[in-house]
PDB file of C-alpha atoms in Angstrom:
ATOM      1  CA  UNK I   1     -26.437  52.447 -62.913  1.00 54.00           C
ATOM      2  CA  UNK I   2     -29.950  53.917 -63.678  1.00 54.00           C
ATOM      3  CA  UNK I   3     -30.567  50.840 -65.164  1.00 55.00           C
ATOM      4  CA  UNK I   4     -29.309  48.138 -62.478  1.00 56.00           C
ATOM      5  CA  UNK I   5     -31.378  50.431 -60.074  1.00 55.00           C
ATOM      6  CA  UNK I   6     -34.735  49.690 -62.210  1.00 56.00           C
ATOM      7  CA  UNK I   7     -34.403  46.160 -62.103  1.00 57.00           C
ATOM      8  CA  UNK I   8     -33.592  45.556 -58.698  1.00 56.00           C
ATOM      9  CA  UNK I   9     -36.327  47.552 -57.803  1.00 54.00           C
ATOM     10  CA  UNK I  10     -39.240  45.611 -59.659  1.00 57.00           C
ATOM     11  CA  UNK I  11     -37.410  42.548 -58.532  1.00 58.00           C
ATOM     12  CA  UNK I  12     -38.428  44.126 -54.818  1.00 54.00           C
ATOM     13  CA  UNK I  13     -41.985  45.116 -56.004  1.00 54.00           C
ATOM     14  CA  UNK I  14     -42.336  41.770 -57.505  1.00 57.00           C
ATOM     15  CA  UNK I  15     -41.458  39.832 -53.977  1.00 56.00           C
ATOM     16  CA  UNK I  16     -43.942  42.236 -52.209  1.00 54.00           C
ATOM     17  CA  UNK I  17     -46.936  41.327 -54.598  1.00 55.00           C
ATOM     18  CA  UNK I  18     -46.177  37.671 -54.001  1.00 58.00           C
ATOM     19  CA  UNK I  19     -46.141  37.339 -50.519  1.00 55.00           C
ATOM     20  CA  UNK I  20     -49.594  39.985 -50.376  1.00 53.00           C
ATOM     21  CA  UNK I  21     -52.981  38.341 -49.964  1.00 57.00           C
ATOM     22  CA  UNK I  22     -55.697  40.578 -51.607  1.00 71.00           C
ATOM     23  CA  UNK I  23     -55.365  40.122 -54.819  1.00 83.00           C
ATOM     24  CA  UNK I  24     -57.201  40.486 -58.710  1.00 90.00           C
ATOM     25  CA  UNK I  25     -56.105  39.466 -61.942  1.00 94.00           C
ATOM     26  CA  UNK I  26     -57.689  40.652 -65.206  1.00 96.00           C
ATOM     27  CA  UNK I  27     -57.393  41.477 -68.924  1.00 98.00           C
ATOM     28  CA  UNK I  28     -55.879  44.608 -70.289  1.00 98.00           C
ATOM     29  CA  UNK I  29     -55.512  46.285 -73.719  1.00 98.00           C
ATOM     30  CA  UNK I  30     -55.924  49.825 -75.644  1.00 99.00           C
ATOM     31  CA  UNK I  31     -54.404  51.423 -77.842  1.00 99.00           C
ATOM     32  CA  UNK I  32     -51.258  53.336 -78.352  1.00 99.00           C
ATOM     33  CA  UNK I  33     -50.128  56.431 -79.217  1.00 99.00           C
ATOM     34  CA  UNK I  34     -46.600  56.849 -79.788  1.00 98.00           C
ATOM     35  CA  UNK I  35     -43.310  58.061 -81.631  1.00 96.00           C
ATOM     36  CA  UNK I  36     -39.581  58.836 -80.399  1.00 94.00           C
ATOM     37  CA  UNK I  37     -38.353  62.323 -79.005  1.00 93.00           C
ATOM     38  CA  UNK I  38     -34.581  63.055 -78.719  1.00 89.00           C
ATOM     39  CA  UNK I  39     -32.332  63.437 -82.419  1.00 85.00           C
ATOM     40  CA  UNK I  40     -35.244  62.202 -84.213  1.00 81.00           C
ATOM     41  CA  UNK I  41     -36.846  65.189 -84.548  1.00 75.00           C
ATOM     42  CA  UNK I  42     -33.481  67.027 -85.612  1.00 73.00           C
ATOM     43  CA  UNK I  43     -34.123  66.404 -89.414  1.00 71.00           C
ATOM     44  CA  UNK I  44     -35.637  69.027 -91.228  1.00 69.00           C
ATOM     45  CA  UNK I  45     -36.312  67.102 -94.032  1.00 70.00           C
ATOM     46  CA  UNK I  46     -38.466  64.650 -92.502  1.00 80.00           C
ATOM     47  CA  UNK I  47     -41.880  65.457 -90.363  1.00 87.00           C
ATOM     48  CA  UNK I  48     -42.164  62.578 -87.675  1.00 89.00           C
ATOM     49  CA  UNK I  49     -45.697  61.836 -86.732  1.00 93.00           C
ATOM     50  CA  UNK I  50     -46.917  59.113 -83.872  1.00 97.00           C
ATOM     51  CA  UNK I  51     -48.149  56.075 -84.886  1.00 97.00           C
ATOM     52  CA  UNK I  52     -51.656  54.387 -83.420  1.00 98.00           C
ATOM     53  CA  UNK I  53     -51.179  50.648 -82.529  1.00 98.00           C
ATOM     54  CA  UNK I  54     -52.551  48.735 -79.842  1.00 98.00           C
ATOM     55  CA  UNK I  55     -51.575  46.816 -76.463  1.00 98.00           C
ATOM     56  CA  UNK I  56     -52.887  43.671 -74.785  1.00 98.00           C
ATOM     57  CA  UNK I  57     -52.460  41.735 -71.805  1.00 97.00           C
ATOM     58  CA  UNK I  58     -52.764  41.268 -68.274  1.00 96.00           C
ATOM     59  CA  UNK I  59     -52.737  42.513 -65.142  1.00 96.00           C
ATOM     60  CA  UNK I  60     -52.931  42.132 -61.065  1.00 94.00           C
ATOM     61  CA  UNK I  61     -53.645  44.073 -58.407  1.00 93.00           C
ATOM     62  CA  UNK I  62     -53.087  44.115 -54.731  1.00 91.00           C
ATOM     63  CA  UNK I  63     -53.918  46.092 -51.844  1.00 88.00           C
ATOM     64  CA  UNK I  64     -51.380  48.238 -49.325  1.00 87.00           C
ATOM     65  CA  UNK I  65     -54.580  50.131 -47.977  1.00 87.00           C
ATOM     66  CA  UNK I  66     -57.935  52.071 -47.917  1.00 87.00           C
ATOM     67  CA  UNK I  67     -56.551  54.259 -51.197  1.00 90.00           C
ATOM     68  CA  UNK I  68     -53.531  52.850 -52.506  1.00 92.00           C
ATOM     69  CA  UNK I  69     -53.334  49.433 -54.365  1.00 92.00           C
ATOM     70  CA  UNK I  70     -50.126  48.198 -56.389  1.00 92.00           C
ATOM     71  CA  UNK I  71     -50.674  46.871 -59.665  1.00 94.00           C
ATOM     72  CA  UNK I  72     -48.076  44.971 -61.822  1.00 93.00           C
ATOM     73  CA  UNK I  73     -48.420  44.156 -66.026  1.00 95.00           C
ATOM     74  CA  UNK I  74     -47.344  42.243 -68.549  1.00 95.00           C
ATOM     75  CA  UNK I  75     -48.109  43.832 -72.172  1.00 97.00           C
ATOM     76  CA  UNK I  76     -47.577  43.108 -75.603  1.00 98.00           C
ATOM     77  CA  UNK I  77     -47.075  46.593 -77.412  1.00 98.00           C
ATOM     78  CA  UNK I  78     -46.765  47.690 -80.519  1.00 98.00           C
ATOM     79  CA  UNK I  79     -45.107  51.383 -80.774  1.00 97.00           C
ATOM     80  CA  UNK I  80     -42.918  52.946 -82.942  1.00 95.00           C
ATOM     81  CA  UNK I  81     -43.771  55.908 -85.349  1.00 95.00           C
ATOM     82  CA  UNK I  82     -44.718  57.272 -88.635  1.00 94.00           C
ATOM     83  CA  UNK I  83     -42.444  59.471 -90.782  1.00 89.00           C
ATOM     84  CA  UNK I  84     -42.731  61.320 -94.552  1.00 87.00           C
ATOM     85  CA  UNK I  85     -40.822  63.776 -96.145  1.00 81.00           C
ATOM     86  CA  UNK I  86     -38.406  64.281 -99.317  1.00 75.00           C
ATOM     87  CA  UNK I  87     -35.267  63.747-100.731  1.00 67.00           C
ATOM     88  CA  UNK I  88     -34.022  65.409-103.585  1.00 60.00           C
ATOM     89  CA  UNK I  89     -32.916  63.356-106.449  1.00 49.00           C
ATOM     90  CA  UNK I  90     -29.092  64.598-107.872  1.00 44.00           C
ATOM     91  CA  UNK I  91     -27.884  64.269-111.382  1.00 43.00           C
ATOM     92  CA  UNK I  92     -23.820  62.213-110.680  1.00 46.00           C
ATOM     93  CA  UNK I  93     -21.091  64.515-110.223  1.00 44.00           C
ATOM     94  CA  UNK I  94     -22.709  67.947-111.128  1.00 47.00           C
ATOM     95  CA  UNK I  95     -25.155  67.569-108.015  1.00 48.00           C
ATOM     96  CA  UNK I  96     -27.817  69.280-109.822  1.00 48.00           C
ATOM     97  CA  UNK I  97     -31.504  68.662-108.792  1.00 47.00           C
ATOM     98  CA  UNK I  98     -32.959  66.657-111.472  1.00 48.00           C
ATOM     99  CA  UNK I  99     -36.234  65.528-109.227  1.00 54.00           C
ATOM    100  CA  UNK I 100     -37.524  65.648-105.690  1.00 59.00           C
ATOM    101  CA  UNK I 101     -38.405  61.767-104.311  1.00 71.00           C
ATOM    102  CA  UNK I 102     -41.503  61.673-101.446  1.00 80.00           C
ATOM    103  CA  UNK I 103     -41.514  58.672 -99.527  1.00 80.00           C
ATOM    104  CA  UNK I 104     -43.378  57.818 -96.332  1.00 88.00           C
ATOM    105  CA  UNK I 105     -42.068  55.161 -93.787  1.00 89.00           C
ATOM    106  CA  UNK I 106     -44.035  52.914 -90.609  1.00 93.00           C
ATOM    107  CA  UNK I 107     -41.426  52.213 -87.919  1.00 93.00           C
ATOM    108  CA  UNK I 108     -42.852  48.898 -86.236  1.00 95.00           C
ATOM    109  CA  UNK I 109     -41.231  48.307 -82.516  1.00 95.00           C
ATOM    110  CA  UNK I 110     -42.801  45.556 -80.621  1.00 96.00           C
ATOM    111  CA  UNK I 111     -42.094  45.396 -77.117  1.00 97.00           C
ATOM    112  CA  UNK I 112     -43.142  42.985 -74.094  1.00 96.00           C
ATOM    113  CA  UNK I 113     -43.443  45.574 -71.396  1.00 97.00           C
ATOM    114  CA  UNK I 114     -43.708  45.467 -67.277  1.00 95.00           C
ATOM    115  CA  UNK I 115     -45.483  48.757 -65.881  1.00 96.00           C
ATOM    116  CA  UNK I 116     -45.333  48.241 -62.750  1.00 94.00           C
ATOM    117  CA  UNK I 117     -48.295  50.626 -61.401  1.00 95.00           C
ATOM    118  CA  UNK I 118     -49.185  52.651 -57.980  1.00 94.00           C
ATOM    119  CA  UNK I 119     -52.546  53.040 -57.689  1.00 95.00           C
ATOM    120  CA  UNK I 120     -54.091  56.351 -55.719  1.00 95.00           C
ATOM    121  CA  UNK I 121     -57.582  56.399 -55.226  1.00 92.00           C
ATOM    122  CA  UNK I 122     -58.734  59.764 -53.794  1.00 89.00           C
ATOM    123  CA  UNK I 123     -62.314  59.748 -54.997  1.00 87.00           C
ATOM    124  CA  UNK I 124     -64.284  56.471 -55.068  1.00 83.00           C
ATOM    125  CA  UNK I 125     -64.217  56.368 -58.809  1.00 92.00           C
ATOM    126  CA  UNK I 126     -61.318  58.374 -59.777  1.00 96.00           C
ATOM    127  CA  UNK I 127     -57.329  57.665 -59.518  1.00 96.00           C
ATOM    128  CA  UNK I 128     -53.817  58.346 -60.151  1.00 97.00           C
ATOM    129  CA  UNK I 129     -51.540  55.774 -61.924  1.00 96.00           C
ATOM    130  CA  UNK I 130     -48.007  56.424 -61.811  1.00 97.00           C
ATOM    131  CA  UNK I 131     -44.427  54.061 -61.571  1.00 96.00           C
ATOM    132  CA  UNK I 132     -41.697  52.657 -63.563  1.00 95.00           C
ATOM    133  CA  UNK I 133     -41.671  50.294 -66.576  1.00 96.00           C
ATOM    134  CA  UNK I 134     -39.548  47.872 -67.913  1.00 95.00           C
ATOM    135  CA  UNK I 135     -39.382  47.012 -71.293  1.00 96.00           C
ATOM    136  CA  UNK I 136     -38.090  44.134 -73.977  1.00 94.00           C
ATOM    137  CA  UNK I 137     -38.065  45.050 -77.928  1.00 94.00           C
ATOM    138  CA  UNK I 138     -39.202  42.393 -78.832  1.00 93.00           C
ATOM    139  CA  UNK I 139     -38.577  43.061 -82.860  1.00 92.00           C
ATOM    140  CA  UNK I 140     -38.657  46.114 -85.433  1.00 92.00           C
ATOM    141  CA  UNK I 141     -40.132  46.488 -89.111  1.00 91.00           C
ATOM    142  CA  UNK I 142     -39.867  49.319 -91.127  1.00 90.00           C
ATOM    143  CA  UNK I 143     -42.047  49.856 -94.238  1.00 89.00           C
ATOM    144  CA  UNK I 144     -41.216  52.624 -96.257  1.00 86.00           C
ATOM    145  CA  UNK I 145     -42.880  53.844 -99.699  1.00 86.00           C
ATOM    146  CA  UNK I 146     -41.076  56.073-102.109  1.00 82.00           C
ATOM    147  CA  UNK I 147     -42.629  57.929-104.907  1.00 80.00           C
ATOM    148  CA  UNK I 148     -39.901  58.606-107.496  1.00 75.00           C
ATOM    149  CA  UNK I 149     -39.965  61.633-109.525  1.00 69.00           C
ATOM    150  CA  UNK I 150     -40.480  60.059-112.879  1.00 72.00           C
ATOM    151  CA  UNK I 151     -44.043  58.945-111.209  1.00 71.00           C
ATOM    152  CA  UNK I 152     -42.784  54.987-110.271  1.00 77.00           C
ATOM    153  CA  UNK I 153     -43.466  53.654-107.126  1.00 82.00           C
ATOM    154  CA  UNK I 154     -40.712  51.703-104.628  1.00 81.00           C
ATOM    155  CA  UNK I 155     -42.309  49.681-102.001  1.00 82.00           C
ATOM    156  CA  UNK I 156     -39.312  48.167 -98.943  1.00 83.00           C
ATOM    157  CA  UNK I 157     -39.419  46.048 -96.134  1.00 83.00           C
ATOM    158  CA  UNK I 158     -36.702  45.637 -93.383  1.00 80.00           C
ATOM    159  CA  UNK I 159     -37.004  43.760 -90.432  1.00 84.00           C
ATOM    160  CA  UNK I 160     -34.948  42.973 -87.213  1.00 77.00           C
ATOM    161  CA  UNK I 161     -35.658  40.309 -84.642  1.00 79.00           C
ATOM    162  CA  UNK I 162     -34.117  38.781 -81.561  1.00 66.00           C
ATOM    163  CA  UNK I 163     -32.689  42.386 -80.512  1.00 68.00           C
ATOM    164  CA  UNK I 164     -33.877  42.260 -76.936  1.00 70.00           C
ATOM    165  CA  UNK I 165     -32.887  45.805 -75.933  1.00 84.00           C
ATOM    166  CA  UNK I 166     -33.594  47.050 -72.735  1.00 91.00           C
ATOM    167  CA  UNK I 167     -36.104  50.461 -72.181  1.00 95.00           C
ATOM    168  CA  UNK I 168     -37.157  51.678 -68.665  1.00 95.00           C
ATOM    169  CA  UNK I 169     -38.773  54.681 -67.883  1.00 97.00           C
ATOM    170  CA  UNK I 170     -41.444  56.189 -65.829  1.00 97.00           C
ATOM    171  CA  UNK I 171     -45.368  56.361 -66.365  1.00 98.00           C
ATOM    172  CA  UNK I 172     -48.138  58.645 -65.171  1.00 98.00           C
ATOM    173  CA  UNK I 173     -52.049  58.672 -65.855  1.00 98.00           C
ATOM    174  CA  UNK I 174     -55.436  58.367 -64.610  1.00 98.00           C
ATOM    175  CA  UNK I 175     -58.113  56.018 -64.171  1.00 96.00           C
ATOM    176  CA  UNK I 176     -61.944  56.121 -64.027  1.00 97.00           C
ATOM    177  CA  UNK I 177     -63.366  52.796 -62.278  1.00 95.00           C
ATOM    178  CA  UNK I 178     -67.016  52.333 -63.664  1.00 96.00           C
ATOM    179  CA  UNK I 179     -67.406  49.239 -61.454  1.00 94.00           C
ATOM    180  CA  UNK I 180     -65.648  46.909 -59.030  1.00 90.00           C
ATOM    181  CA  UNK I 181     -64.138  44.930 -62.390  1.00 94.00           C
ATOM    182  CA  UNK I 182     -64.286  47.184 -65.212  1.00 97.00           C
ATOM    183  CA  UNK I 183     -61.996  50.378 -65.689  1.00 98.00           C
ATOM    184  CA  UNK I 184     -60.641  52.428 -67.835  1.00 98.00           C
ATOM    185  CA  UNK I 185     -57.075  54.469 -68.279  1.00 98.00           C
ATOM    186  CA  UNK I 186     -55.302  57.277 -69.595  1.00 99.00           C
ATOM    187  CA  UNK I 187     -51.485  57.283 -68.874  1.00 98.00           C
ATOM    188  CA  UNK I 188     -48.408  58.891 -70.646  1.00 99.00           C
ATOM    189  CA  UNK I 189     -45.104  56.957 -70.687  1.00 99.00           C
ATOM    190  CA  UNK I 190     -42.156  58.709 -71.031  1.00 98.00           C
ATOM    191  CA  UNK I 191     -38.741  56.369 -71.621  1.00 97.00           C
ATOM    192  CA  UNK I 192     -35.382  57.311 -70.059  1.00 95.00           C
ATOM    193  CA  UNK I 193     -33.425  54.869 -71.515  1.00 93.00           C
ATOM    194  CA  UNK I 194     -31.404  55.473 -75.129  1.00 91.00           C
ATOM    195  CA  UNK I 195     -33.566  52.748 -77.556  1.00 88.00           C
ATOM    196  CA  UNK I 196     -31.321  54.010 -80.080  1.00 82.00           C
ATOM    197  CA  UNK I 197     -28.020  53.614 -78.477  1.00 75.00           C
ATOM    198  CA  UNK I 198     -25.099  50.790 -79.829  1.00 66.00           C
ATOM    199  CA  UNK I 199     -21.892  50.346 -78.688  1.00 57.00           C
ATOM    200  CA  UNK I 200     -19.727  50.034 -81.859  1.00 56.00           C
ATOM    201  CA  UNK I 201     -20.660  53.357 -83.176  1.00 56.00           C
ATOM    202  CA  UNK I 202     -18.903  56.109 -80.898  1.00 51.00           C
ATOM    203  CA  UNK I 203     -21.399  59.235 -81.727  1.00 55.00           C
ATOM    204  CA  UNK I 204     -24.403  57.853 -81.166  1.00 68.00           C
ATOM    205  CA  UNK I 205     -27.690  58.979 -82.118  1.00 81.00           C
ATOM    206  CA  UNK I 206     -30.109  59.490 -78.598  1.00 89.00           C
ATOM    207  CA  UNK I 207     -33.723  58.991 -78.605  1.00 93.00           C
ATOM    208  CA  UNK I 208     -36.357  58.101 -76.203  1.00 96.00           C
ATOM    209  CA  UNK I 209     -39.948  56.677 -76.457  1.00 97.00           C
ATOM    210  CA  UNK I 210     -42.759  58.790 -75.890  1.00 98.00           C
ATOM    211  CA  UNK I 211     -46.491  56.789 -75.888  1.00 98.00           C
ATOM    212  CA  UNK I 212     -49.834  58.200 -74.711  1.00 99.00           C
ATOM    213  CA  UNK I 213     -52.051  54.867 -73.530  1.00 99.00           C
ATOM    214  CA  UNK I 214     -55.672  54.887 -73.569  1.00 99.00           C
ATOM    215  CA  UNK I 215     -56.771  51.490 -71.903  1.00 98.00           C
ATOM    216  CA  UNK I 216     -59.851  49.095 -70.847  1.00 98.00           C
ATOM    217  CA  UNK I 217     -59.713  46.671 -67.877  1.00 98.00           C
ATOM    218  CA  UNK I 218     -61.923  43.820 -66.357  1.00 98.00           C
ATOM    219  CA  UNK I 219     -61.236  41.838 -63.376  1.00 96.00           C
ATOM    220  CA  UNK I 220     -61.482  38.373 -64.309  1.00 95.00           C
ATOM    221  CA  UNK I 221     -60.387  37.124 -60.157  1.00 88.00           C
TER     222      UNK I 221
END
């Protein structure tokens, strides 16, 4: 339901920009701060940290008046997050601890994301960004590094494209205009959708992205 409600409501944003006349289209990227929140965090054996990546793309603008402008995206973005900890290496069948194993893991999720921004201007330079986003994983990697207890070395790779799951949620930031064309951003997204969620599995883990956004724009129209 949540979800139907988020697309037909960018579809309706989407027919408003179109048919507006002021408009600006520029070049947008920054970088990312980001990780998952929800049963991630619920192992005590592993310490999940974000992970800094970058996004790039582009973006338009239009005017609804003096202070508030509408402003839809289109983003490549790299998220995902960063994870280490250990695992402690049994002897077979007497479950004795003959060795702990460290290992540290990069969770790569690429997405092709849709923020589709309200702009409030209540100072001439200064302004609130806030408004739902869409979202389309794109494909995952994980790389993951163990360091056996015997002092070897395991290096792994796993990857997963052609996924195409679904996020929405809602972002929130601020931006500083230094000119007419160039700007700059701060805004927190917070996902409401499960990325972790699949149907065959009836107990389901439940986790939600969580990305800080530091970004640079210039009007190019």
């Amino acid at each position: 339901m949540v979800k139907n409600l988020f697309v037909l409501f960018s579809l309706f944003l989407t027919i408003q920009f179109c048919s507006a006349q002021d408009k600006k289209f520029g070049i947008i990227g920054g970088a990312n701060y980001s990780t998952l929140v929800g049963d991630v965090n619920d192992t005590d054996f592993i310490n999940i940290q974000r992970r800094l990546s970058f996004h790039l793309g582009l973006f338009a603008e239009v005017g609804i008046s003096q202070k508030f402008t509408f402003s839809p995206r289109l983003l490549f973005s790299s998220q995902g997050l960063r994870s280490e900890g250990n695992i402690s290496a049994f002897r077979n069948f007497d479950q004795i601890i003959v060795g702990i194993e460290e290992f540290e893991s990069i969770e790569r999720a690429n997405y092709l994301n849709i923020p589709l921004f309200f702009n409030f201007n209540f100072a001439k330079e200064v302004g609130l960004n806030f408004g739902p986003q869409l979202g389309f994983l794109i494909n995952t990697s994980t790389i993951t590094k163990i360091e056996n207890s015997d002092g070897s070395t395991e290096k792994d790779k796993f990857s997963v494209n052609g996924d195409f799951k679904l996020d929405y949620g809602v972002a929130l930031g601020l931006l500083y205009n230094f000119s007419e064309d160039l700007f700059v951003e701060l805004n927190y997204y917070q996902g409401i959708s499960n990325i972790s969620r699949n149907p065959d599995i009836r107990f389901e883990n439940k986790n939600n992205n969580s990305v800080f956004q530091l970004s640079v724009g210039y009007v190019l129209l």
